[in-house]
GROMACS .gro file of C-alpha atoms in nm:
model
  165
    1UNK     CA    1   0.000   0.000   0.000
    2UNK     CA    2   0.160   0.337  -0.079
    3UNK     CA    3   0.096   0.635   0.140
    4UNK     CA    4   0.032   0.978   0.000
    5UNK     CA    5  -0.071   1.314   0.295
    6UNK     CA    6  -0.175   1.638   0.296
    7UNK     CA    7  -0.172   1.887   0.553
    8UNK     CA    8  -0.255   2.234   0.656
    9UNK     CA    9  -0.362   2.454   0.874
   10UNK     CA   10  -0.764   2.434   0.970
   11UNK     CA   11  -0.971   2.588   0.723
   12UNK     CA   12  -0.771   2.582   0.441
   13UNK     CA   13  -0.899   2.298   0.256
   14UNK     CA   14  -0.751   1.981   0.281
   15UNK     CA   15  -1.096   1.737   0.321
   16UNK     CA   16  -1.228   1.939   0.049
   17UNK     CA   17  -0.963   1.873  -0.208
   18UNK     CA   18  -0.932   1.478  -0.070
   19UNK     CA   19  -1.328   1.470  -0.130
   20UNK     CA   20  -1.221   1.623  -0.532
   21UNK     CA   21  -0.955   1.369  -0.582
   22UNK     CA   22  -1.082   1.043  -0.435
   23UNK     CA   23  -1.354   0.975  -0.706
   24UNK     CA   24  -1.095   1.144  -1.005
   25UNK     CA   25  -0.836   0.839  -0.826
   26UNK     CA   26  -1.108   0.574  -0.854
   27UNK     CA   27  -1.223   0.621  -1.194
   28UNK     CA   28  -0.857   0.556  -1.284
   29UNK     CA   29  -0.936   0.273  -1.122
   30UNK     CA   30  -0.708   0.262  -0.821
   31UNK     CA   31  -0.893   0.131  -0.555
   32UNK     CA   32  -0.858   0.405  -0.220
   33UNK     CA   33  -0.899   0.439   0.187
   34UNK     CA   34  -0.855   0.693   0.370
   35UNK     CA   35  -0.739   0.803   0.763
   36UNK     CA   36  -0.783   1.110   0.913
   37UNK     CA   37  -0.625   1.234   1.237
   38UNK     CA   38  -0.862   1.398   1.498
   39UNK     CA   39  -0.828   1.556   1.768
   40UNK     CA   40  -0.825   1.448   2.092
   41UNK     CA   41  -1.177   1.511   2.184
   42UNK     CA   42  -1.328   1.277   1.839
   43UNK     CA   43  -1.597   1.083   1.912
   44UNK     CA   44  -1.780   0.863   1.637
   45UNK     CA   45  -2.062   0.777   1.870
   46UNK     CA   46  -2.339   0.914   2.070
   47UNK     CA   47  -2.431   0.890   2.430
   48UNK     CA   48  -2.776   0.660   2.440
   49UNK     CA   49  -2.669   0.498   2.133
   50UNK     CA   50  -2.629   0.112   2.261
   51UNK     CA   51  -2.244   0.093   2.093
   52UNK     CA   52  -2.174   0.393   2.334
   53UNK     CA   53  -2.326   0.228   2.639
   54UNK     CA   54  -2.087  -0.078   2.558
   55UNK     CA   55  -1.787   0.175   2.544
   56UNK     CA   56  -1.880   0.385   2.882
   57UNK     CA   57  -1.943   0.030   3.038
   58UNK     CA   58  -1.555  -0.056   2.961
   59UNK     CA   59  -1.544  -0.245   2.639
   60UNK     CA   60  -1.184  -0.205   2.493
   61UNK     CA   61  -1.369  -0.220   2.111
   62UNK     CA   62  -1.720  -0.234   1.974
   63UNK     CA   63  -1.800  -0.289   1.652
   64UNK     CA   64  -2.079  -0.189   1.513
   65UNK     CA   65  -2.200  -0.363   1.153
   66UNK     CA   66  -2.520  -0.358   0.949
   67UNK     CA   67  -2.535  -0.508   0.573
   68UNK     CA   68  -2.412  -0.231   0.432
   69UNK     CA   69  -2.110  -0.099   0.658
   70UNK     CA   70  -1.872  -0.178   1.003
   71UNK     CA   71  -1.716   0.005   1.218
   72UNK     CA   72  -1.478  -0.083   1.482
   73UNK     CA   73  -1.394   0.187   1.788
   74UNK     CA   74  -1.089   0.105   1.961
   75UNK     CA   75  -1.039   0.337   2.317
   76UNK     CA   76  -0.658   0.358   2.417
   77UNK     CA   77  -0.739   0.491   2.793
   78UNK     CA   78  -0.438   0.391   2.941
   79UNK     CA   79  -0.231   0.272   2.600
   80UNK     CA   80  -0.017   0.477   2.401
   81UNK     CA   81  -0.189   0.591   2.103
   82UNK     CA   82  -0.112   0.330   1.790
   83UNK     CA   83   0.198   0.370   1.611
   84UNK     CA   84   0.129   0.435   1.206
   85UNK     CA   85   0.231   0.083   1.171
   86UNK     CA   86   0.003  -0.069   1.390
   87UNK     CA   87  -0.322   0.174   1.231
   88UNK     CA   88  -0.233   0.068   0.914
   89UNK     CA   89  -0.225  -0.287   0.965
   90UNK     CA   90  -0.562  -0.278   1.017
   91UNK     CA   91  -0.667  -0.152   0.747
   92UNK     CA   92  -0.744  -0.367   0.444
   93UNK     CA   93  -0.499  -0.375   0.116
   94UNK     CA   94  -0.551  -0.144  -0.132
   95UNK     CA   95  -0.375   0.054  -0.386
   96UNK     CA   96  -0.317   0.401  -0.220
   97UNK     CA   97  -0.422   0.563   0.144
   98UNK     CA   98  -0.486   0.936   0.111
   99UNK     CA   99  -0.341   1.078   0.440
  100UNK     CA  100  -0.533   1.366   0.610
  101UNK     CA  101  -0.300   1.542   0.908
  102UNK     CA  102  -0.030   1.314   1.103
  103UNK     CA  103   0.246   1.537   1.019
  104UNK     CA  104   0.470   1.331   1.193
  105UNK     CA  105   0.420   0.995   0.996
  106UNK     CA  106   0.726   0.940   0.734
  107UNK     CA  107   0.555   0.995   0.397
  108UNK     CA  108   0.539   1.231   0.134
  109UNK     CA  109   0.252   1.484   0.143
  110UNK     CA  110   0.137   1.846  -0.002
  111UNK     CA  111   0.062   2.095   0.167
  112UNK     CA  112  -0.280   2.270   0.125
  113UNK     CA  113  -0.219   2.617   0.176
  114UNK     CA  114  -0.437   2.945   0.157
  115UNK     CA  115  -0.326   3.325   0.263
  116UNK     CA  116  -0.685   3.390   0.351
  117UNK     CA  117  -0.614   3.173   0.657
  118UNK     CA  118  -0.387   3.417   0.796
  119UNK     CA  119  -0.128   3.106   0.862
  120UNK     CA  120   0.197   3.106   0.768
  121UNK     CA  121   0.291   2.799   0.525
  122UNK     CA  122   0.434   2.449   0.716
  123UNK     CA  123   0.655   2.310   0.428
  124UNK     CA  124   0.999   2.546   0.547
  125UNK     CA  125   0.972   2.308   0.839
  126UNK     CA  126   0.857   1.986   0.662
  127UNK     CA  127   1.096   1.847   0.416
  128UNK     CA  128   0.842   1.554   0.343
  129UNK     CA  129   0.626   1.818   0.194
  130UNK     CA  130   0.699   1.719  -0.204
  131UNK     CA  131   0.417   2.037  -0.311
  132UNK     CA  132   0.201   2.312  -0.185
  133UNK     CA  133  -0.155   2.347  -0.353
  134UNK     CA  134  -0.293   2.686  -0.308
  135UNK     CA  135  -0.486   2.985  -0.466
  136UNK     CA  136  -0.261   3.193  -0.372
  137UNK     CA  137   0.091   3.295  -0.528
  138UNK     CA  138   0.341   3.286  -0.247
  139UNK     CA  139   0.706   3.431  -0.247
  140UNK     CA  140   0.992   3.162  -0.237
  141UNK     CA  141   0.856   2.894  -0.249
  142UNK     CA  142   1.123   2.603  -0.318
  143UNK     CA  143   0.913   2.348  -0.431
  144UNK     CA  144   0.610   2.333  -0.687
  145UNK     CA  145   0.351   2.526  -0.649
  146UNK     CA  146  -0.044   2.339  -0.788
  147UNK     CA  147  -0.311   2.504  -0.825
  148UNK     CA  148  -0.575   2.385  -0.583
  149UNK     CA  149  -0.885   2.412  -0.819
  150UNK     CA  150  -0.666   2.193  -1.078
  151UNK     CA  151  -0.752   1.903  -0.901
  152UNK     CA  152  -0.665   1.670  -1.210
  153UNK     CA  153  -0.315   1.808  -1.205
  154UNK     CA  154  -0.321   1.718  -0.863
  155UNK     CA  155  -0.393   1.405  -0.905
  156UNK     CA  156  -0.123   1.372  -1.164
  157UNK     CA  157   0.116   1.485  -0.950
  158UNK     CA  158   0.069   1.297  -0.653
  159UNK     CA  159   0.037   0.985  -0.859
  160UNK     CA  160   0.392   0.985  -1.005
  161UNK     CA  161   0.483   1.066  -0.661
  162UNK     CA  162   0.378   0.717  -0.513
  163UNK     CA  163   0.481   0.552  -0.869
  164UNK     CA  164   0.128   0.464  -0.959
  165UNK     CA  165  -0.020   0.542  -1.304
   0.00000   0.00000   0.00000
């Protein structure tokens, strides 16, 4: 499975432009998963709901599955979070994982990046960032610059970075 991230400050567009590319990606046919890091305070369930009640109670996972879907809640309470190893391993094969935050996992990634945001950019402090994808036009930038509503060029590009076609 190759490995492919983007990052960015809040706001400034990264689940929007994963959203654009994942369907341009599958029509290539490239079959795709995603994982998304939240923050600390993420919760996929609701209090009442029953998979909650098995949570709260003490369950270390719950799964919940229907005919159509699963999903499987894991709580660390008092583990260290997973490694990237260990949250990839459970996820099944396929042919590329779109990355959404984990700045610190080892793989190439572009940065989504937009003035309005009022952010400075995070690739002078990320040498894993291979791009930045913005509106904007920003002054010395060292690597390429795509343009964020080019999402087909985007796709392009990150495609010959993992060495998929």
């Amino acid at each position: 499975m190759r490995l492919f991230g983007f990052s960015g400050h809040s706001g400034s567009g990264k689940t929007t432009l994963m959203v654009k590319l994942i369907p341009l990606l599958t029509a290539r046919g490239l079959s795709v998963s995603t994982i998304k890091q939240a923050n600390a305070g993420f919760d996929a369930d609701k209090p009442g709901k029953d998979s909650y009640e098995h949570r709260a109670a003490g369950a270390g996972e719950v799964m919940v599955a229907s005919g159509r879907r699963w999903a499987l809640m894991h709580e660390y309470r008092d583990q260290p979070e997973f490694t990237e190893a260990e949250l990839l391993a459970r996820m099944s094969p396929v042919d590329l994982i779109l990355v959404e935050g984990f700045r610190r996992w080892p793989h190439p990634r572009i940065e989504v990046w937009r003035e309005a945001v009022g952010k400075p950019p995070l690739y002078p402090d990320d040498p894993l960032v291979v791009a930045l994808a913005t509106p904007d036009h920003p002054q010395g930038l060292d690597r390429p610059r795509l343009d964020l509503d080019d999402v087909a060029a985007i796709a392009d590009f990150l495609l010959k970075q993992v060495g998929l076609p």
